Amino acid sequence: MAAGSSPGGSAGGSASRRAQEARRQERLLREQWQAARQRAERWEAASEGERRVAAQLLMLAGRGWRLLVDRRWPGTRAANVDMLLIGPGGVFVIDVKNWRAAPETSGGRLRAGGFSRDEHRRKLLAVTKAAESAVASLGMSPVAVRPLLVFAGRRTDTELGRIRLLGEYEIGPALLSERTRLSAASVRALADHLARVFPEYEDPAAAQDGAAARNGAAAQDRAAGRGRAAAREAVSAPAAPASPRGGRGGPARPPADEADGLFDLDGLREAALDEARRAPVEQWMTFLDPAQLALVRRNWAGPARISGPAGTGKTVVALHRAAYLAQRTNGRVLYVTFANNLPRVQATFLRTMAPAVADRIDFHSLHSWARDYLRGRDVPVHLHREKAETAFSLAWKHVGRNSCLTEIDPLPRYWQEEINYVIKGRGITSFEEYAGLARRRRRAGLRRPHRQAVWSLYEAYEAQRTERGVHDFNDVLSLALAEASGRIGHSDYTAVVVDEVQDLTLVGVRLLHALVGERPNGLLLVGDGQQAVYPGGFRLSDAGIDIRGDRGQVLRANYRNSKEIVDTALSVVADDAFEDLDGMRTPGRRDVDLTYLDGQVQRAALPTPAAHDEALVTALGALSPQELADSAVLCPSKRAIEHYQRLLTRAGLRVCLLEQYDGHPVGAVKLGSYRRAKGLEFKRVYLPRHDTCLPLGKPDDGPAGETAHERGELARSQLFVAMTRARDVLWLGSVRPQDGADRPPTPGPSGSG
């Protein structure tokens, strides 16, 4: 065997090639550094330290960045902005300092040498706000604009609120490590736009004879301005084209007029959206539509609500809003949803899009947060789901099974839901209060004897539960509400954002409202009544929350689903009018503004369950690894999930359960229930045997028919939610025996995870 073909020889050759490439990169960096230093030398009046900082930034120009130096602050006569840096990592507003003393941060303030330097912090934040307004016209989210204080001759990397403090040695590596948000075309468009909004600065005092002689310090500043002006030609020139590193939100195609490199605003937003759709679903968009961006930046005088049909970006807005609030306050922000898998995913998304503030936003499911809240106040909690279930079973056996309740529904589950979502979920404490209660989203009419029977069942359950010394999930929220009610508006949080609010109970909403009270920008409720997947309901007014005037906003443009997918999903709930949290009765088939045209519905009707499952495996097996990673198989029940987990695993397909999914890209098809998919989206959604979860035929008349109709509405709502998770492909599997035989029974929505 020849030496060159031996394993060791191969490894040696590979190491040699890596070493040669490393030396080549080192030479390239040295050449870039020397060129940058030469360009920075034209900044004549600046200190050596400032020139080194400028050289660090100028080096980035060869890697797809644009640097604008010494620009006029729009709306002012004499104020200037040191630097604006635009690149793949976003927009950075930079103030360079060459202080003799090291910077110090304490209590949200900036000091150096024993003196307050907080005016520099305030000015930088004000300039950053102006830059945010400038890029907002292009649809860019505020989270993509970052203020930086850079200190010549210092080593530092710390945070002061939303401002990042960096030394001259840290600035280059820090910016190069930023995640890619913008493509080269977006960088060019934004830099050209900001160059117009922030024109070149001309010192109005420079033309006055003798000004330098009257004030030496002012003369030095003006000389620095002239030196910077001499550098403008070098640093403001368009950067060399960067290697393509398409980030979510970057335009996908060049502008119509490539010669001048300008985008029209609508074109940039459309291109950004196209690029976002091509990226993996876990990457986060930097660009929002004007309506979404306005809600992110809005100032509300009290509690506010954002609603809208599926696919209109409510969760996108909620996450950007949380980051926006965290940037502008020193307090913490609480982001809450009902499902316990969503907070992990949403926390990952936010860390990706706004890492600077991620550590000041707490993501929790409502019940996990309430347990931590009580534990922190030494309130004992004995949550035990199984023992609570046993307590109800015994109560039903002794009190409910032989009562008049079986005339309406013989199944104990309906009456357990009545206790969980109507009595305890609404915080009802007396029979008379329950006797006159409007049972929202509950169709079965209960006369007084039936309500008395329900109350007897409730009291028997509470006695059994208390005897066992355990709490149920509703008790956890009630205990937390009692604890928080004594200190309304005095929690550790400056703001609370609630996603999928329609899935919470009334007690849960009251609890979250108590944390911030009526504080301006304190409480944001996000959700849509049509996507409720749990029984029972309430109005916000029942929680003492008054959404006035423009504090109630509706998003109408669907950016996720095509017309074919929307029409298919709406056909499921077309006859199910629903009452939203504001009490408004809304028809099931709603008007939706569609922006996406490419999604399609694929139907697979097979004669046998085995043929159906084979068709599903074949469809998934034909996908590329990235396509599979952007896909989800959703089921109505736990038993169905277990079946398809075994099926897909045996077929050699990697599976990631939604219960374990945390928002990071994973090379596996996602698998979970309709409920667990809430708040998520996937490029391809597969719904095996989707129609078996729907009731067959029309419910009978009478009380039993009313509860059956209610269960049917809930099942259709859950299926609607699952369908609207799909962006590009919605695969609907069904079993249709060719001989007309009845379909074999399969698990329905009961037991959904």
Coordinates of N, CA, C and O in Angstrom, one line a residue, residues 20-158:
Q20 N -2.4 25.0 5.8 CA -2.2 26.0 4.7 C -3.4 27.0 4.6 O -3.2 28.2 4.4
E21 N -4.6 26.4 4.8 CA -5.8 27.3 4.8 C -5.8 28.3 5.9 O -6.1 29.5 5.8
A22 N -5.3 27.9 7.1 CA -5.3 28.8 8.3 C -4.3 29.9 8.0 O -4.5 31.0 8.3
R23 N -3.1 29.5 7.4 CA -2.1 30.6 7.1 C -2.6 31.5 6.0 O -2.4 32.7 6.1
R24 N -3.4 31.0 5.1 CA -4.0 31.9 4.0 C -5.0 32.9 4.7 O -4.9 34.0 4.4
Q25 N -5.8 32.3 5.6 CA -6.7 33.2 6.2 C -6.0 34.3 7.1 O -6.4 35.4 7.2
E26 N -4.9 33.8 7.8 CA -4.2 34.8 8.6 C -3.6 35.9 7.7 O -3.7 37.1 8.1
R27 N -3.0 35.5 6.5 CA -2.5 36.6 5.6 C -3.6 37.5 5.2 O -3.4 38.7 5.1
L28 N -4.8 36.9 4.9 CA -5.9 37.8 4.4 C -6.3 38.7 5.5 O -6.5 39.9 5.2
L29 N -6.4 38.3 6.7 CA -6.8 39.1 7.8 C -5.8 40.2 8.0 O -6.1 41.4 8.3
R30 N -4.5 39.9 8.0 CA -3.4 40.9 8.1 C -3.5 42.0 7.1 O -3.4 43.2 7.3
E31 N -3.8 41.5 5.8 CA -3.9 42.5 4.7 C -5.1 43.4 4.9 O -5.1 44.6 4.7
Q32 N -6.2 42.8 5.4 CA -7.4 43.6 5.6 C -7.2 44.6 6.8 O -7.6 45.7 6.7
W33 N -6.4 44.1 7.8 CA -6.2 45.0 8.9 C -5.3 46.2 8.5 O -5.6 47.3 8.9
Q34 N -4.2 45.9 7.7 CA -3.4 47.0 7.3 C -4.2 48.0 6.4 O -4.0 49.2 6.6
A35 N -5.0 47.5 5.5 CA -5.8 48.4 4.7 C -6.8 49.2 5.6 O -6.9 50.4 5.4
A36 N -7.4 48.6 6.6 CA -8.3 49.3 7.4 C -7.5 50.3 8.3 O -8.0 51.5 8.4
R37 N -6.3 50.0 8.7 CA -5.5 51.0 9.5 C -5.2 52.2 8.6 O -5.2 53.3 9.1
Q38 N -4.8 51.9 7.4 CA -4.5 53.0 6.5 C -5.7 53.9 6.2 O -5.6 55.2 6.2
R39 N -6.9 53.3 6.1 CA -8.1 54.1 5.9 C -8.4 54.9 7.2 O -8.9 56.0 7.2
A40 N -8.2 54.3 8.4 CA -8.5 54.9 9.6 C -7.5 56.1 9.9 O -7.9 57.0 10.6
E41 N -6.3 56.0 9.3 CA -5.4 57.1 9.5 C -5.9 58.4 9.0 O -5.5 59.5 9.5
R42 N -6.9 58.4 8.1 CA -7.4 59.6 7.6 C -8.3 60.3 8.6 O -8.7 61.4 8.5
W43 N -8.6 59.6 9.7 CA -9.4 60.1 10.8 C -8.4 60.9 11.6 O -8.0 60.5 12.7
E44 N -7.9 62.0 11.1 CA -6.7 62.7 11.6 C -6.7 63.1 13.0 O -5.8 63.0 13.8
A45 N -7.9 63.7 13.4 CA -7.9 64.3 14.7 C -8.3 63.4 15.8 O -8.3 63.7 17.0
A46 N -8.6 62.1 15.5 CA -9.0 61.1 16.5 C -7.7 60.6 17.2 O -6.6 60.7 16.7
S47 N -7.9 60.1 18.4 CA -6.8 59.5 19.1 C -6.4 58.2 18.4 O -7.1 57.6 17.6
E48 N -5.3 57.7 18.8 CA -4.8 56.4 18.3 C -5.8 55.3 18.6 O -6.1 54.4 17.8
G49 N -6.3 55.3 19.9 CA -7.3 54.3 20.3 C -8.6 54.4 19.4 O -9.1 53.3 19.0
E50 N -9.1 55.6 19.1 CA -10.2 55.7 18.3 C -10.0 55.2 16.9 O -10.8 54.6 16.2
R51 N -8.7 55.4 16.4 CA -8.4 54.9 15.0 C -8.4 53.4 15.0 O -8.7 52.8 14.0
R52 N -7.9 52.8 16.1 CA -7.9 51.3 16.2 C -9.3 50.8 16.2 O -9.6 49.8 15.6
V53 N -10.2 51.5 16.9 CA -11.6 51.1 16.9 C -12.2 51.2 15.5 O -12.9 50.3 15.0
A54 N -11.9 52.3 14.8 CA -12.4 52.5 13.5 C -11.8 51.4 12.5 O -12.5 50.9 11.7
A55 N -10.5 51.0 12.7 CA -10.0 50.0 11.9 C -10.7 48.7 12.1 O -10.9 47.9 11.2
Q56 N -11.0 48.4 13.4 CA -11.8 47.1 13.6 C -13.1 47.1 12.8 O -13.4 46.1 12.2
L57 N -13.8 48.3 12.8 CA -15.0 48.3 12.2 C -14.9 48.3 10.6 O -15.7 47.7 9.9
L58 N -13.8 49.0 10.2 CA -13.6 49.0 8.7 C -13.3 47.6 8.2 O -13.5 47.3 7.0
M59 N -12.6 46.8 9.0 CA -12.4 45.4 8.6 C -13.6 44.6 8.3 O -13.7 43.8 7.4
L60 N -14.7 45.0 9.0 CA -16.0 44.3 8.7 C -16.6 44.6 7.3 O -17.4 43.9 6.8
A61 N -16.1 45.8 6.7 CA -16.6 46.1 5.4 C -16.3 45.1 4.4 O -17.1 44.9 3.4
G62 N -15.2 44.3 4.6 CA -14.9 43.3 3.6 C -15.7 42.0 3.9 O -15.6 41.0 3.2
R63 N -16.6 42.0 4.9 CA -17.4 40.9 5.3 C -18.9 41.2 5.2 O -19.7 40.6 5.9
G64 N -19.2 42.1 4.4 CA -20.6 42.4 4.2 C -21.2 43.4 5.0 O -22.5 43.6 5.1
W65 N -20.4 44.3 5.7 CA -20.9 45.3 6.6 C -20.8 46.7 5.9 O -19.9 46.9 5.1
R66 N -21.6 47.7 6.3 CA -21.5 49.1 5.8 C -21.4 50.0 7.0 O -22.1 49.8 8.0
L67 N -20.4 50.9 7.0 CA -20.2 51.8 8.1 C -20.4 53.2 7.7 O -19.9 53.7 6.7
L68 N -21.3 53.9 8.4 CA -21.6 55.3 8.2 C -21.0 56.1 9.4 O -21.4 55.8 10.5
V69 N -20.2 57.1 9.1 CA -19.5 57.8 10.1 C -19.9 59.3 10.2 O -20.1 59.9 9.2
D70 N -20.1 59.8 11.5 CA -20.3 61.2 11.7 C -21.5 61.7 10.9 O -21.4 62.5 10.0
R71 N -22.7 61.2 11.3 CA -23.9 61.6 10.6 C -24.7 62.5 11.4 O -24.6 62.6 12.7
R72 N -25.5 63.3 10.8 CA -26.4 64.3 11.5 C -27.6 63.6 12.0 O -28.3 62.8 11.4
W73 N -27.9 63.9 13.3 CA -29.1 63.4 14.0 C -30.3 64.0 13.4 O -30.5 65.3 13.5
P74 N -31.2 63.3 12.7 CA -32.4 63.9 12.1 C -33.3 64.6 13.2 O -33.4 64.1 14.3
G75 N -33.8 65.8 12.8 CA -34.6 66.5 13.7 C -33.8 67.5 14.6 O -34.5 68.2 15.4
T76 N -32.5 67.5 14.5 CA -31.7 68.4 15.3 C -30.9 69.3 14.4 O -30.7 69.0 13.2
R77 N -30.4 70.4 14.9 CA -29.6 71.3 14.1 C -28.1 71.1 14.2 O -27.4 71.3 13.2
A78 N -27.6 70.6 15.3 CA -26.2 70.4 15.5 C -25.7 69.1 16.1 O -24.5 68.8 16.1
A79 N -26.7 68.3 16.5 CA -26.2 67.0 17.1 C -25.8 66.0 16.0 O -26.4 66.0 14.9
N80 N -24.8 65.2 16.4 CA -24.3 64.2 15.5 C -24.4 62.8 16.0 O -24.5 62.6 17.2
V81 N -24.3 61.8 15.2 CA -24.2 60.4 15.5 C -22.8 59.9 15.1 O -22.4 60.0 14.0
D82 N -22.1 59.3 16.1 CA -20.7 58.9 15.7 C -20.7 57.9 14.6 O -20.0 58.1 13.6
M83 N -21.4 56.8 14.7 CA -21.3 55.7 13.7 C -22.6 54.9 13.6 O -23.3 54.7 14.6
L84 N -23.0 54.5 12.4 CA -24.0 53.6 12.2 C -23.4 52.4 11.4 O -22.8 52.6 10.4
L85 N -23.5 51.2 12.0 CA -22.9 50.0 11.3 C -24.1 49.1 10.9 O -24.9 48.7 11.8
I86 N -24.1 48.7 9.7 CA -25.2 47.9 9.1 C -24.6 46.7 8.5 O -23.6 46.8 7.7
G87 N -25.0 45.5 8.9 CA -24.4 44.3 8.4 C -25.3 43.1 8.6 O -26.5 43.2 9.0
P88 N -24.8 41.9 8.4 CA -25.6 40.7 8.5 C -26.2 40.5 9.9 O -27.3 39.9 10.0
G89 N -25.6 41.1 10.9 CA -26.1 41.0 12.3 C -27.1 42.0 12.6 O -27.7 41.9 13.7
G90 N -27.4 42.9 11.8 CA -28.4 43.9 12.1 C -27.9 45.4 12.0 O -26.9 45.6 11.2
V91 N -28.5 46.3 12.7 CA -28.1 47.7 12.7 C -27.6 48.0 14.1 O -28.3 47.8 15.1
F92 N -26.4 48.7 14.1 CA -25.8 49.0 15.4 C -25.5 50.5 15.4 O -24.9 51.0 14.5
V93 N -26.0 51.1 16.5 CA -25.7 52.6 16.7 C -24.5 52.6 17.6 O -24.6 52.2 18.8
I94 N -23.4 53.3 17.2 CA -22.2 53.2 17.9 C -21.7 54.5 18.4 O -21.6 55.5 17.6
D95 N -21.3 54.6 19.7 CA -20.7 55.8 20.2 C -19.3 55.4 20.7 O -19.2 54.5 21.6
V96 N -18.2 56.0 20.2 CA -16.9 55.6 20.6 C -16.4 56.6 21.6 O -16.5 57.8 21.5
K97 N -15.8 56.1 22.7 CA -15.3 56.9 23.8 C -13.9 56.6 24.1 O -13.4 55.4 23.9
N98 N -13.1 57.6 24.4 CA -11.7 57.5 24.7 C -11.4 58.1 26.1 O -10.8 59.2 26.2
W99 N -12.0 57.5 27.1 CA -11.9 58.1 28.4 C -10.7 57.7 29.2 O -10.2 56.6 29.0
R100 N -10.2 58.6 30.0 CA -9.0 58.2 30.8 C -9.4 57.2 31.9 O -8.5 56.3 32.2
A101 N -10.6 57.3 32.4 CA -11.0 56.3 33.5 C -11.9 55.2 32.9 O -12.6 55.5 31.9
A102 N -11.8 54.1 33.5 CA -12.6 53.0 33.0 C -14.1 53.2 33.2 O -14.5 53.8 34.3
P103 N -15.0 52.8 32.4 CA -16.4 52.9 32.6 C -16.9 52.0 33.7 O -16.4 50.9 33.9
E104 N -17.9 52.5 34.5 CA -18.5 51.7 35.6 C -20.0 51.8 35.4 O -20.6 52.8 35.0
T105 N -20.7 50.6 35.7 CA -22.1 50.6 35.6 C -22.6 50.2 37.0 O -22.1 49.3 37.6
S106 N -23.6 50.9 37.5 CA -24.2 50.6 38.8 C -25.6 51.2 38.8 O -25.9 52.4 38.5
G107 N -26.6 50.3 39.2 CA -28.0 50.8 39.3 C -28.6 51.3 38.0 O -29.4 52.2 38.0
G108 N -28.1 50.8 36.9 CA -28.6 51.2 35.6 C -28.0 52.6 35.2 O -28.6 53.2 34.2
R109 N -27.0 53.0 35.8 CA -26.3 54.3 35.5 C -24.9 54.1 35.0 O -24.3 53.1 35.3
L110 N -24.4 55.1 34.3 CA -23.0 55.0 33.8 C -22.1 56.0 34.5 O -22.5 57.2 34.6
R111 N -21.0 55.6 34.9 CA -20.0 56.5 35.6 C -18.6 56.2 35.1 O -18.3 55.1 34.6
A112 N -17.7 57.1 35.4 CA -16.3 56.9 35.1 C -15.5 57.9 35.9 O -15.8 59.1 36.0
G113 N -14.4 57.5 36.6 CA -13.6 58.4 37.3 C -14.3 59.0 38.5 O -13.9 60.1 38.9
G114 N -15.3 58.4 39.0 CA -16.1 59.0 40.1 C -17.2 60.0 39.7 O -17.8 60.5 40.6
F115 N -17.3 60.2 38.4 CA -18.3 61.2 37.9 C -19.4 60.5 37.1 O -19.1 59.5 36.4
S116 N -20.6 61.1 37.1 CA -21.7 60.5 36.3 C -21.4 60.8 34.8 O -21.0 61.9 34.5
R117 N -21.5 59.8 34.0 CA -21.5 60.0 32.6 C -22.8 59.5 31.9 O -22.8 59.1 30.8
D118 N -23.9 59.6 32.7 CA -25.1 59.1 32.3 C -25.7 59.8 31.1 O -26.6 59.3 30.4
E119 N -25.3 61.1 30.8 CA -25.8 61.8 29.7 C -25.4 61.1 28.4 O -26.2 61.1 27.4
H120 N -24.3 60.4 28.4 CA -23.9 59.6 27.2 C -24.8 58.4 26.9 O -25.1 58.1 25.8
R121 N -25.2 57.8 28.0 CA -26.2 56.7 27.9 C -27.5 57.2 27.3 O -28.1 56.6 26.4
R122 N -28.0 58.3 27.9 CA -29.3 58.8 27.5 C -29.3 59.3 26.0 O -30.2 59.0 25.2
K123 N -28.2 59.9 25.6 CA -28.1 60.3 24.2 C -28.0 59.2 23.3 O -28.7 59.1 22.2
L124 N -27.3 58.1 23.6 CA -27.2 56.9 22.7 C -28.5 56.3 22.6 O -28.9 55.8 21.5
L125 N -29.3 56.2 23.7 CA -30.6 55.6 23.6 C -31.6 56.4 22.7 O -32.4 55.9 22.0
A126 N -31.4 57.7 22.8 CA -32.3 58.6 22.0 C -31.9 58.4 20.5 O -32.8 58.4 19.7
V127 N -30.6 58.4 20.2 CA -30.2 58.2 18.8 C -30.7 56.8 18.3 O -31.2 56.7 17.2
T128 N -30.6 55.8 19.2 CA -31.1 54.5 18.8 C -32.6 54.5 18.5 O -33.0 53.8 17.5
K129 N -33.3 55.2 19.3 CA -34.8 55.3 19.0 C -35.0 55.9 17.6 O -35.9 55.5 16.9
A130 N -34.2 56.9 17.3 CA -34.3 57.6 16.0 C -34.0 56.6 14.9 O -34.7 56.5 13.8
A131 N -33.0 55.7 15.1 CA -32.6 54.7 14.1 C -33.7 53.7 14.0 O -34.1 53.2 12.9
E132 N -34.4 53.3 15.1 CA -35.5 52.4 15.0 C -36.6 52.9 14.2 O -37.2 52.2 13.4
S133 N -36.9 54.2 14.4 CA -38.0 54.8 13.6 C -37.7 54.8 12.2 O -38.5 54.6 11.3
A134 N -36.4 55.0 11.9 CA -36.0 55.1 10.5 C -36.1 53.7 9.8 O -36.6 53.6 8.6
V135 N -35.7 52.6 10.4 CA -35.8 51.3 9.8 C -37.2 50.7 9.9 O -37.6 49.8 9.2
A136 N -38.1 51.3 10.8 CA -39.4 50.8 10.9 C -40.2 51.0 9.6 O -41.1 50.2 9.3
S137 N -39.8 52.1 8.9 CA -40.5 52.3 7.6 C -40.2 51.2 6.6 O -40.9 51.0 5.6
L138 N -39.1 50.4 6.8 CA -38.8 49.3 6.0 C -39.3 48.0 6.6 O -39.1 46.9 6.1
G139 N -40.1 48.1 7.7 CA -40.6 46.9 8.3 C -39.7 46.1 9.3 O -40.0 45.0 9.7
M140 N -38.6 46.7 9.7 CA -37.6 46.0 10.5 C -38.0 46.2 12.0 O -38.4 47.2 12.5
S141 N -38.0 45.1 12.7 CA -38.3 45.0 14.1 C -37.3 45.8 14.9 O -36.1 45.8 14.6
P142 N -37.7 46.4 16.0 CA -36.7 47.1 16.9 C -35.7 46.2 17.5 O -34.6 46.7 17.9
V143 N -35.9 44.9 17.6 CA -35.0 44.0 18.2 C -33.7 43.9 17.4 O -32.7 43.4 17.8
A144 N -33.8 44.3 16.1 CA -32.6 44.2 15.2 C -31.7 45.5 15.3 O -30.7 45.5 14.6
V145 N -32.1 46.4 16.1 CA -31.3 47.7 16.2 C -30.7 47.7 17.6 O -31.4 47.6 18.6
R146 N -29.3 47.8 17.7 CA -28.6 47.7 19.0 C -27.7 48.9 19.2 O -27.0 49.3 18.3
P147 N -27.8 49.5 20.4 CA -26.9 50.5 20.8 C -25.6 50.0 21.4 O -25.6 49.1 22.2
L148 N -24.4 50.5 21.0 CA -23.1 50.0 21.5 C -22.3 51.2 21.9 O -22.2 52.2 21.2
L149 N -21.7 51.1 23.1 CA -20.7 52.1 23.6 C -19.4 51.3 23.5 O -19.2 50.3 24.1
V150 N -18.5 51.9 22.7 CA -17.2 51.2 22.5 C -16.1 52.1 23.1 O -16.0 53.3 22.8
F151 N -15.2 51.5 23.9 CA -14.2 52.2 24.6 C -12.8 51.9 24.1 O -12.3 50.8 24.2
A152 N -12.2 52.9 23.6 CA -10.8 52.8 23.1 C -9.8 52.5 24.2 O -9.9 53.1 25.3
G153 N -8.9 51.6 23.9 CA -7.9 51.2 24.9 C -8.4 50.4 26.1 O -7.7 50.3 27.1
R154 N -9.6 49.9 26.0 CA -10.2 49.2 27.2 C -10.6 47.8 26.7 O -10.8 47.5 25.6
R155 N -10.6 46.9 27.7 CA -11.2 45.6 27.6 C -12.5 45.5 28.4 O -12.4 45.5 29.6
T156 N -13.6 45.3 27.8 CA -14.8 45.2 28.5 C -15.9 44.6 27.6 O -15.9 44.8 26.4
D157 N -16.8 43.9 28.2 CA -18.0 43.4 27.5 C -19.1 43.2 28.6 O -19.1 42.2 29.3
T158 N -19.9 44.2 28.7 CA -21.0 44.1 29.7 C -22.2 44.8 29.2 O -22.2 45.3 28.1

